[in-house]
């Protein structure tokens, strides 16, 4: 399989001997290994893709009319997809038992009466669906309801889930349900006001939205940060979680560059990401540095909450089940249902944040874990990793680590790996919260307090090198009166 060839410059993340020995030793002293590694990390430049910017542009929130139009299109696509699967199973049941499941007989099938019937169903469905979608689009634009009606909470959740599960398909088919990337303020309005000083941006996870941070408004992370730092501005990123993580990272990087260009008085940017949001923030930092965008120099802190830096086990289980189904007689066609899951979910398999982890592969896949391309953290950014675990005590650390928060293991959330993909973060910048599930990481008060402490300290404690060397990782338990620092 040539696309796994380690001799390819697109796949290899390690420099050759000549490259390593030709580093500018005038710029960095020979002993400063970390600075040299930072340069090596960006020698292999990922080529820009067609999704550098959000493909839908900044369109604002999804409206009720968008939902009607988008669901009509999805209904058409769904009937066509189901028809394809039913026909594929039908072919297998008829042809395989008599030994005629081959290319020649499959070609005859399409020309036969049964194949024509299935083709007619697809044609009529597509024609009716396209006409209905076009009619709804014309009606919505004539009545201008897009700017009047807003979605109720239940429909917002539906749109978020659809984007997480099949968001890349929505973009491909230009479905109005596809969520554009935007920044919102604390009052749920699109960010348009001038900004200055310190800006903290919260990035949500898979199948969620910017509103997910404020489910419990009086106990939200944004409110906790405002209480500790009233002069800071809190913004919320909203994006299509079904797109590739690296594509969202590039779009986010471009957005942040535009933000600082339009608001030159911004003095510092802090990024907080939950789950996939932490990977999108990391990807934005990687491409921002690679492209020389000066917004990266304003980033002070990166905090990730339960982010699968080395992948999420449930996605790997899903791939295994899909492969097993594909090997069963008469059920191989059902494996096509697994292809509906979004590219964003595929990237969660091993925590892929770079284009090079997938753009050299045929079809929709990602490189195996051992062939991933490293995406190291910028050295000037203070990084803090939070992991949750469902167990409430430290009595069995191995079980707690493997179980994790129910979706992500402790090692993955803390960026720990046996190989070159380990993310170098001081032990004092890692925290494990016992008795906290994956989704409760964004609502838990103990987590809020710890994040607020980190951002309020803003690296001052790290200036004392002796104190920094003695600090160990943080363990927080449900019965703690205070967060351990």
XYZ file of N, CA and C in Angstrom, residues 52-289:
714
model
N -9.734 25.349 3.019
C -9.006 26.246 3.917
C -9.951 27.186 4.654
N -10.975 27.615 3.946
C -11.973 28.489 4.563
C -13.290 27.734 4.671
N -14.133 28.212 5.585
C -15.426 27.594 5.743
C -16.150 27.621 4.398
N -16.525 26.459 3.826
C -17.112 26.427 2.489
C -18.443 27.148 2.374
N -19.107 27.397 3.512
C -20.398 28.071 3.449
C -20.298 29.560 3.763
N -19.110 30.008 4.166
C -18.990 31.418 4.533
C -19.686 31.689 5.854
N -19.794 32.949 6.227
C -20.446 33.327 7.487
C -21.901 33.661 7.208
N -22.781 32.701 7.497
C -24.190 32.876 7.193
C -25.050 33.064 8.428
N -24.456 32.962 9.600
C -25.243 33.131 10.800
C -25.969 31.858 11.181
N -26.865 31.945 12.173
C -27.535 30.749 12.683
C -28.487 30.132 11.672
N -28.709 28.824 11.819
C -29.651 28.104 10.967
C -31.074 28.505 11.340
N -31.901 28.774 10.326
C -33.272 29.208 10.568
C -34.246 28.055 10.375
N -35.503 28.290 10.731
C -36.542 27.274 10.579
C -36.740 26.907 9.119
N -36.658 27.897 8.243
C -36.815 27.610 6.817
C -35.654 26.767 6.300
N -34.444 26.994 6.850
C -33.302 26.154 6.477
C -33.565 24.692 6.830
N -34.195 24.469 7.991
C -34.467 23.103 8.435
C -35.422 22.410 7.478
N -36.522 23.103 7.078
C -37.482 22.498 6.156
C -36.815 22.154 4.825
N -36.049 23.098 4.309
C -35.383 22.878 3.033
C -34.343 21.761 3.150
N -33.564 21.775 4.228
C -32.527 20.772 4.403
C -33.081 19.380 4.624
N -34.161 19.272 5.419
C -34.751 17.955 5.666
C -35.373 17.379 4.401
N -35.935 18.244 3.565
C -36.482 17.765 2.284
C -35.373 17.155 1.430
N -34.217 17.808 1.422
C -33.086 17.271 0.661
C -32.577 15.976 1.274
N -32.517 15.929 2.617
C -32.056 14.715 3.281
C -33.010 13.550 3.038
N -34.313 13.836 3.040
C -35.290 12.772 2.789
C -35.072 12.163 1.412
N -34.810 13.003 0.439
C -34.547 12.507 -0.914
C -33.284 11.655 -0.929
N -32.211 12.182 -0.322
C -30.959 11.424 -0.271
C -31.148 10.104 0.460
N -31.946 10.119 1.544
C -32.147 8.911 2.326
C -32.851 7.824 1.552
N -33.891 8.193 0.819
C -34.612 7.193 0.020
C -33.703 6.602 -1.046
N -32.911 7.448 -1.687
C -31.997 6.965 -2.728
C -30.957 6.030 -2.120
N -30.377 6.409 -0.969
C -29.369 5.564 -0.329
C -29.968 4.223 0.095
N -31.158 4.248 0.684
C -31.801 3.003 1.112
C -32.116 2.124 -0.092
N -32.550 2.744 -1.182
C -32.812 1.986 -2.402
C -31.545 1.294 -2.893
N -30.419 2.005 -2.834
C -29.145 1.402 -3.251
C -28.798 0.198 -2.381
N -28.987 0.330 -1.070
C -28.644 -0.758 -0.159
C -29.576 -1.956 -0.368
N -30.866 -1.683 -0.492
C -31.827 -2.768 -0.720
C -31.516 -3.502 -2.022
N -31.195 -2.746 -3.067
C -30.877 -3.385 -4.345
C -29.604 -4.221 -4.227
N -28.598 -3.698 -3.494
C -27.360 -4.454 -3.335
C -27.595 -5.771 -2.605
N -28.407 -5.739 -1.557
C -28.730 -6.976 -0.828
C -29.526 -7.920 -1.730
N -30.461 -7.373 -2.483
C -31.269 -8.161 -3.412
C -30.359 -8.893 -4.416
N -29.361 -8.185 -4.963
C -28.439 -8.801 -5.917
C -27.675 -9.957 -5.267
N -27.201 -9.714 -4.045
C -26.432 -10.755 -3.369
C -27.283 -11.991 -3.101
N -28.508 -11.793 -2.619
C -29.378 -12.916 -2.290
C -29.703 -13.738 -3.530
N -29.883 -13.080 -4.685
C -30.255 -13.784 -5.918
C -29.034 -14.425 -6.589
N -27.945 -13.693 -6.688
C -26.834 -14.141 -7.528
C -25.791 -14.970 -6.781
N -25.528 -14.663 -5.489
C -24.434 -15.352 -4.806
C -24.698 -16.845 -4.630
N -25.897 -17.295 -4.227
C -26.104 -18.747 -4.029
C -25.902 -19.562 -5.296
N -26.098 -18.976 -6.464
C -25.949 -19.740 -7.707
C -24.590 -19.467 -8.367
N -23.687 -18.810 -7.626
C -22.336 -18.607 -8.122
C -22.224 -17.607 -9.255
N -23.127 -16.674 -9.361
C -23.092 -15.703 -10.457
C -22.892 -14.262 -9.962
N -22.351 -14.149 -8.756
C -22.102 -12.812 -8.225
C -20.744 -12.339 -8.719
N -20.703 -11.936 -9.996
C -19.466 -11.482 -10.614
C -19.747 -10.271 -11.490
N -18.687 -9.696 -12.051
C -18.822 -8.436 -12.795
C -19.752 -8.558 -13.985
N -19.661 -9.669 -14.730
C -20.496 -9.835 -15.920
C -21.971 -9.882 -15.591
N -22.340 -10.665 -14.583
C -23.750 -10.786 -14.214
C -24.277 -9.533 -13.524
N -23.396 -8.823 -12.800
C -23.828 -7.560 -12.196
C -24.163 -6.540 -13.270
N -23.397 -6.558 -14.371
C -23.687 -5.660 -15.489
C -25.022 -6.010 -16.127
N -25.304 -7.299 -16.277
C -26.599 -7.725 -16.849
C -27.754 -7.331 -15.929
N -27.481 -7.391 -14.618
C -28.526 -7.016 -13.649
C -29.028 -5.604 -13.906
N -28.093 -4.675 -14.138
C -28.486 -3.286 -14.351
C -29.361 -3.121 -15.587
N -29.154 -3.956 -16.596
C -29.936 -3.850 -17.830
C -31.236 -4.639 -17.757
N -31.365 -5.488 -16.738
C -32.564 -6.307 -16.608
C -33.738 -5.555 -16.021
N -34.873 -6.250 -15.943
C -36.108 -5.620 -15.475
C -36.008 -5.181 -14.018
N -35.347 -6.002 -13.160
C -35.239 -5.650 -11.736
C -34.375 -4.412 -11.544
N -33.239 -4.386 -12.259
C -32.361 -3.225 -12.161
C -33.033 -1.961 -12.645
N -33.848 -2.075 -13.685
C -34.561 -0.909 -14.215
C -35.607 -0.398 -13.232
N -36.240 -1.323 -12.510
C -37.242 -0.909 -11.521
C -36.582 -0.074 -10.422
N -35.454 -0.582 -9.916
C -34.729 0.186 -8.899
C -34.278 1.538 -9.451
N -33.823 1.569 -10.678
C -33.402 2.822 -11.300
C -34.545 3.807 -11.427
N -35.741 3.305 -11.725
C -36.912 4.171 -11.834
C -37.266 4.785 -10.482
N -37.176 3.959 -9.420
C -37.463 4.474 -8.073
C -36.505 5.611 -7.729
N -35.219 5.412 -8.012
C -34.236 6.456 -7.728
C -34.518 7.723 -8.541
N -34.861 7.554 -9.810
C -35.082 8.706 -10.683
C -36.287 9.522 -10.214
N -37.397 8.845 -9.923
C -38.608 9.556 -9.496
C -38.378 10.249 -8.158
N -37.715 9.543 -7.238
C -37.443 10.137 -5.927
C -36.582 11.391 -6.062
N -35.537 11.302 -6.861
C -34.652 12.450 -7.052
C -35.385 13.615 -7.695
N -36.207 13.329 -8.690
C -36.925 14.398 -9.384
C -37.904 15.101 -8.447
N -38.693 14.326 -7.690
C -39.658 14.921 -6.767
C -38.928 15.700 -5.667
N -37.862 15.090 -5.115
C -37.126 15.751 -4.051
C -36.467 17.036 -4.499
N -35.873 17.027 -5.678
C -35.227 18.241 -6.187
C -36.237 19.347 -6.432
N -37.398 18.994 -6.977
C -38.434 19.996 -7.208
C -38.962 20.570 -5.898
N -39.131 19.689 -4.889
C -39.608 20.155 -3.584
C -38.585 21.073 -2.926
N -37.312 20.686 -2.971
C -36.267 21.512 -2.376
C -36.162 22.863 -3.064
N -36.236 22.862 -4.388
C -36.178 24.117 -5.138
C -37.354 25.009 -4.791
N -38.555 24.410 -4.681
C -39.739 25.193 -4.327
C -39.623 25.823 -2.956
N -39.107 25.048 -1.981
C -38.926 25.589 -0.639
C -37.889 26.708 -0.627
N -36.819 26.547 -1.409
C -35.785 27.580 -1.461
C -36.357 28.883 -2.038
N -37.136 28.771 -3.095
C -37.726 29.964 -3.695
C -38.708 30.627 -2.734
N -39.525 29.807 -2.070
C -40.509 30.357 -1.138
C -39.820 31.063 0.029
N -38.791 30.435 0.576
C -38.080 31.016 1.719
C -37.430 32.335 1.366
N -36.868 32.422 0.171
C -36.210 33.656 -0.230
C -37.209 34.746 -0.603
N -38.356 34.361 -1.124
C -39.382 35.355 -1.473
C -40.018 35.939 -0.211
N -40.267 35.070 0.775
C -40.928 35.550 1.995
C -39.948 36.106 3.016
N -38.637 35.870 2.780
C -37.576 36.357 3.664
C -37.757 35.894 5.104
N -38.247 34.653 5.259
C -38.426 34.120 6.605
C -37.108 33.741 7.262
N -36.026 33.660 6.467
C -34.741 33.257 7.032
C -34.284 34.206 8.133
N -34.711 35.475 8.053
C -34.270 36.466 9.032
C -35.291 36.688 10.146
N -36.384 35.890 10.132
C -37.456 36.129 11.092
C -37.551 35.012 12.122
N -37.603 33.767 11.646
C -37.856 32.649 12.538
C -36.565 32.021 13.019
N -36.516 31.743 14.312
C -35.360 31.080 14.890
C -35.772 29.707 15.385
N -34.799 28.839 15.554
C -35.087 27.452 15.890
C -35.398 27.274 17.371
N -36.398 26.435 17.687
C -36.574 26.022 19.084
C -35.435 25.096 19.484
N -35.283 24.873 20.789
C -34.140 24.121 21.295
C -34.077 22.706 20.727
N -35.237 22.019 20.618
C -35.230 20.643 20.125
C -34.704 20.556 18.703
N -35.079 21.510 17.858
C -34.595 21.502 16.474
C -33.120 21.885 16.406
N -32.676 22.759 17.296
C -31.255 23.107 17.331
C -30.413 21.867 17.624
N -30.886 21.058 18.579
C -30.159 19.833 18.905
C -30.142 18.888 17.712
N -31.262 18.791 17.001
C -31.323 17.936 15.821
C -30.303 18.386 14.783
N -30.228 19.696 14.537
C -29.276 20.226 13.548
C -27.841 19.934 13.987
N -27.542 20.108 15.290
C -26.199 19.832 15.789
C -25.820 18.371 15.603
N -26.754 17.472 15.911
C -26.487 16.037 15.775
C -26.295 15.665 14.313
N -27.149 16.182 13.429
C -27.008 15.895 12.003
C -25.657 16.362 11.475
N -25.195 17.521 11.929
C -23.893 18.017 11.487
C -22.766 17.138 12.015
N -22.896 16.661 13.245
C -21.857 15.799 13.786
C -21.793 14.454 13.088
N -22.947 13.897 12.769
C -23.006 12.564 12.181
C -22.693 12.572 10.695
N -23.140 13.606 9.963
C -22.966 13.621 8.514
C -22.703 15.027 7.986
N -22.002 15.826 8.762
C -21.778 17.219 8.394
C -21.016 17.410 7.105
N -20.030 16.519 6.825
C -19.291 16.662 5.569
C -20.169 16.364 4.372
N -21.127 15.430 4.511
C -22.072 15.158 3.431
C -22.971 16.368 3.192
N -23.363 17.040 4.275
C -24.202 18.226 4.129
C -23.478 19.313 3.337
N -22.183 19.472 3.609
C -21.388 20.460 2.882
C -21.277 20.072 1.411
N -20.992 18.791 1.149
C -20.832 18.314 -0.225
C -22.077 18.563 -1.048
N -23.238 18.356 -0.445
C -24.512 18.520 -1.158
C -25.100 19.917 -0.980
N -24.320 20.831 -0.394
C -24.746 22.218 -0.198
C -26.095 22.292 0.516
N -26.241 21.458 1.515
C -27.471 21.413 2.292
C -27.498 22.591 3.269
N -28.611 23.337 3.340
C -28.679 24.494 4.245
C -28.585 24.129 5.717
N -28.670 22.836 6.047
C -28.501 22.422 7.433
C -27.043 22.460 7.869
N -26.111 22.512 6.926
C -24.689 22.556 7.265
C -24.386 23.853 8.021
N -23.816 23.710 9.217
C -23.555 24.862 10.080
C -22.301 25.588 9.618
N -22.360 26.900 9.404
C -21.147 27.655 9.073
C -20.342 27.933 10.337
N -19.071 28.244 10.168
C -18.223 28.575 11.310
C -18.382 30.052 11.660
N -18.698 30.320 12.912
C -18.903 31.694 13.378
C -18.496 31.822 14.836
N -18.284 33.045 15.267
C -18.035 33.361 16.668
C -19.248 34.088 17.237
N -19.664 33.680 18.432
C -20.801 34.302 19.107
C -20.336 34.917 20.426
N -21.040 35.986 20.837
C -20.721 36.592 22.128
C -21.537 35.928 23.230
N -21.394 36.407 24.439
C -22.057 35.782 25.586
C -23.572 35.963 25.575
N -24.077 36.845 24.718
C -25.520 37.043 24.615
C -26.116 36.308 23.422
N -25.339 35.413 22.812
C -25.783 34.597 21.695
C -26.016 35.413 20.427
N -25.261 36.478 20.250
C -25.280 37.240 19.006
C -23.959 37.024 18.273
N -24.019 37.072 16.954
C -22.795 36.981 16.182
C -21.827 38.085 16.595
N -20.554 37.734 16.769
C -19.558 38.706 17.198
C -19.329 39.744 16.105
N -19.672 40.980 16.403
C -19.480 42.069 15.463
C -18.895 43.312 16.133
N -18.911 43.341 17.483
C -18.445 44.516 18.212
C -16.915 44.561 18.257
N -16.335 45.765 18.351
C -14.868 45.878 18.471
C -14.376 45.186 19.741
N -13.191 44.597 19.659
C -12.617 43.863 20.781
C -11.267 44.448 21.158
N -10.933 44.329 22.435
C -9.623 44.750 22.922
C -9.303 43.945 24.173
N -8.041 43.976 24.574
C -7.635 43.272 25.779
C -7.608 41.764 25.583
N -7.996 41.054 26.628
C -7.916 39.598 26.645
C -9.210 38.977 26.128
N -9.087 38.013 25.211
C -10.238 37.326 24.623
C -10.096 35.834 24.891
N -11.133 35.223 25.451
C -11.159 33.786 25.734
C -12.205 33.151 24.829
N -11.794 32.142 24.051
C -12.692 31.517 23.076
C -12.932 30.074 23.486
N -14.216 29.695 23.602
C -14.610 28.345 23.977
C -15.062 27.592 22.728
N -14.521 26.375 22.530
C -14.796 25.562 21.341
C -15.500 24.275 21.764
N -16.698 24.068 21.276
C -17.508 22.910 21.684
C -17.050 21.623 21.009
N -17.653 20.505 21.413
C -17.287 19.200 20.894
C -18.276 18.657 19.884
N -18.123 17.377 19.556
C -18.904 16.702 18.525
C -20.402 16.751 18.829
N -21.193 17.049 17.787
C -22.670 17.068 17.861
C -23.189 18.106 18.853
N -22.374 19.097 19.182
C -22.796 20.145 20.100
C -22.715 21.487 19.385
N -22.990 22.570 20.104
C -22.952 23.906 19.516
C -22.452 24.903 20.550
N -22.358 26.162 20.148
C -21.909 27.200 21.080
C -22.866 27.346 22.250
N -24.125 26.956 22.065
C -25.107 27.058 23.142
C -24.924 25.969 24.191
N -24.169 24.916 23.862
C -23.994 23.802 24.794
C -23.261 24.223 26.063
N -22.465 25.286 25.979
C -21.736 25.743 27.161
C -22.674 26.382 28.194
N -23.866 26.792 27.773
C -24.745 27.572 28.638
C -26.044 26.857 28.978
N -26.010 25.513 29.016
C -27.225 24.775 29.374
C -27.668 25.156 30.782
N -26.732 25.188 31.707
C -27.015 25.669 33.066
C -26.393 27.057 33.170
N -27.185 28.070 32.857
C -26.628 29.409 32.671
C -25.928 29.935 33.920
N -26.459 29.582 35.092
C -25.860 30.084 36.327
C -24.656 29.269 36.760
N -24.398 28.167 36.064
C -23.263 27.322 36.422
C -22.469 26.972 35.170
N -22.256 27.947 34.296
C -21.544 27.712 33.047
C -20.089 28.123 33.194
N -19.246 27.549 32.360
C -17.829 27.890 32.403
C -17.619 29.353 32.026
N -18.362 29.839 31.057
C -18.232 31.239 30.663
C -18.515 32.182 31.811
N -19.573 31.900 32.567
C -19.915 32.740 33.720
C -18.828 32.671 34.787
N -18.260 31.481 34.990
C -17.198 31.339 35.986
C -15.961 32.138 35.594
N -15.638 32.159 34.298
C -14.471 32.907 33.844
C -14.704 34.410 33.928
N -15.918 34.847 33.624
C -16.239 36.277 33.736
C -16.164 36.726 35.190
N -16.615 35.843 36.109
C -16.572 36.195 37.529
C -15.140 36.368 38.013
N -14.219 35.548 37.500
C -12.825 35.640 37.945
C -12.041 36.693 37.174
N -12.469 37.005 35.946
C -11.773 37.984 35.118
C -12.786 38.863 34.387
N -13.357 39.812 35.095
C -14.438 40.630 34.518
C -14.005 41.463 33.327
N -12.720 41.700 33.150
C -12.261 42.521 32.027
C -12.027 41.724 30.747
N -12.124 40.407 30.841
C -11.924 39.565 29.664
C -13.222 39.456 28.858
N -13.100 39.162 27.580
C -14.244 38.947 26.702
C -14.351 37.462 26.380
N -15.523 36.898 26.601
C -15.760 35.480 26.326
C -16.472 35.353 24.977
N -15.914 34.558 24.089
C -16.534 34.265 22.798
C -16.709 32.758 22.660
N -17.682 32.375 21.828
C -17.994 30.968 21.636
C -17.907 30.622 20.149
N -17.091 29.626 19.827
C -16.983 29.170 18.442
C -18.124 28.213 18.135
N -18.750 28.387 16.974
C -19.747 27.435 16.480
C -19.271 26.927 15.134
N -19.307 25.610 14.938
C -18.773 25.056 13.693
C -19.424 23.708 13.396
N -19.241 23.251 12.173
C -19.765 21.974 11.696
C -18.823 20.873 12.158
N -19.242 20.079 13.128
C -18.354 19.072 13.710
C -18.198 17.844 12.825
N -18.907 17.792 11.710
C -18.770 16.664 10.798
C -17.683 16.853 9.760
N -17.168 18.070 9.608
C -16.056 18.299 8.681
C -14.769 17.710 9.254
N -13.771 17.567 8.420
C -12.472 17.123 8.887
C -11.969 18.076 9.975
N -11.337 17.514 10.995
C -10.792 18.345 12.070
C -9.758 19.312 11.521
N -8.923 18.844 10.607
C -7.900 19.726 10.041
C -8.514 20.819 9.179
N -9.620 20.516 8.501
C -10.300 21.552 7.709
C -10.897 22.610 8.623
N -11.521 22.166 9.718
C -12.024 23.125 10.701
C -10.883 23.904 11.336
N -9.738 23.242 11.547
C -8.587 23.935 12.121
C -8.080 25.036 11.213
N -7.994 24.769 9.928
C -7.574 25.797 8.976
C -8.575 26.955 8.949
N -9.862 26.615 8.923
C -10.888 27.664 8.907
C -10.816 28.519 10.169
N -10.610 27.865 11.312
C -10.514 28.579 12.586
C -9.284 29.486 12.599
N -8.176 28.995 12.065
C -6.966 29.811 12.000
C -7.194 31.061 11.156
N -7.834 30.881 10.005
C -8.142 32.040 9.145
C -9.079 33.017 9.850
N -10.053 32.476 10.589
C -10.991 33.333 11.305
C -10.273 34.150 12.376
N -9.367 33.512 13.117
C -8.637 34.224 14.167
C -7.704 35.278 13.580
N -7.134 34.992 12.415
C -6.297 35.993 11.771
C -7.124 37.217 11.391
N -8.305 36.977 10.839
C -9.195 38.095 10.497
C -9.627 38.849 11.752
N -9.814 38.103 12.855
C -10.255 38.734 14.101
C -9.205 39.718 14.615
N -7.939 39.315 14.630
C -6.897 40.221 15.137
C -6.589 41.331 14.127
N -6.778 41.049 12.836
C -6.598 42.118 11.843
C -7.643 43.213 12.039
N -8.880 42.805 12.324
C -9.965 43.773 12.523
C -9.933 44.399 13.910
N -9.258 43.728 14.852
C -9.207 44.220 16.241
C -7.760 44.194 16.734
N -6.944 45.125 16.279
C -5.517 45.105 16.633
C -5.238 45.335 18.113
N -6.253 45.776 18.888
C -6.041 46.021 20.316
C -6.209 44.763 21.165
N -6.483 43.618 20.535
C -6.522 42.361 21.295
C -5.109 42.049 21.791
N -4.961 41.906 23.085
C -3.627 41.687 23.662
C -3.312 40.220 23.874
N -4.338 39.400 24.130
C -4.101 37.977 24.393
C -5.328 37.173 23.996
N -5.067 35.974 23.489
C -6.132 35.031 23.142
C -5.895 33.750 23.927
N -6.944 33.257 24.591
C -6.908 31.959 25.259
C -7.917 31.045 24.585
N -7.542 29.789 24.367
C -8.406 28.816 23.706
C -8.765 27.702 24.675
N -10.065 27.428 24.797
C -10.548 26.333 25.640
C -11.400 25.431 24.762
N -11.042 24.149 24.682
C -11.783 23.225 23.835
C -12.238 22.006 24.593
N -13.501 21.646 24.390
C -14.029 20.417 24.968
C -14.056 19.341 23.891
N -13.508 18.167 24.203
C -13.539 17.024 23.286
C -12.942 17.391 21.927
N -13.717 17.254 20.843
C -13.213 17.599 19.518
C -12.765 19.051 19.441
N -13.378 19.926 20.221
C -13.009 21.338 20.194
C -11.558 21.570 20.549
N -11.004 20.742 21.450
C -9.587 20.864 21.780
C -8.699 20.489 20.609
N -9.116 19.487 19.812
C -8.350 19.091 18.637
C -8.427 20.156 17.551
N -9.593 20.781 17.389
C -9.723 21.867 16.408
C -8.828 23.037 16.797
N -8.769 23.342 18.098
C -7.888 24.425 18.559
C -6.429 24.083 18.301
N -6.038 22.832 18.576
C -4.662 22.404 18.297
C -4.353 22.493 16.809
N -5.293 22.057 15.972
C -5.092 22.111 14.526
C -4.942 23.552 14.060
N -5.742 24.454 14.617
C -5.638 25.876 14.254
C -4.268 26.436 14.631
N -3.772 26.061 15.812
C -2.443 26.513 16.228
C -1.359 25.964 15.297
N -1.502 24.701 14.907
C -0.514 24.090 14.016
C -0.462 24.820 12.680
N -1.630 25.019 12.056
C -1.641 25.657 10.731
C -1.386 27.155 10.825
N -1.801 27.762 11.934
C -1.489 29.176 12.117
C 0.008 29.410 12.185
N 0.726 28.548 12.910
C 2.178 28.678 12.989
C 2.828 28.327 11.653
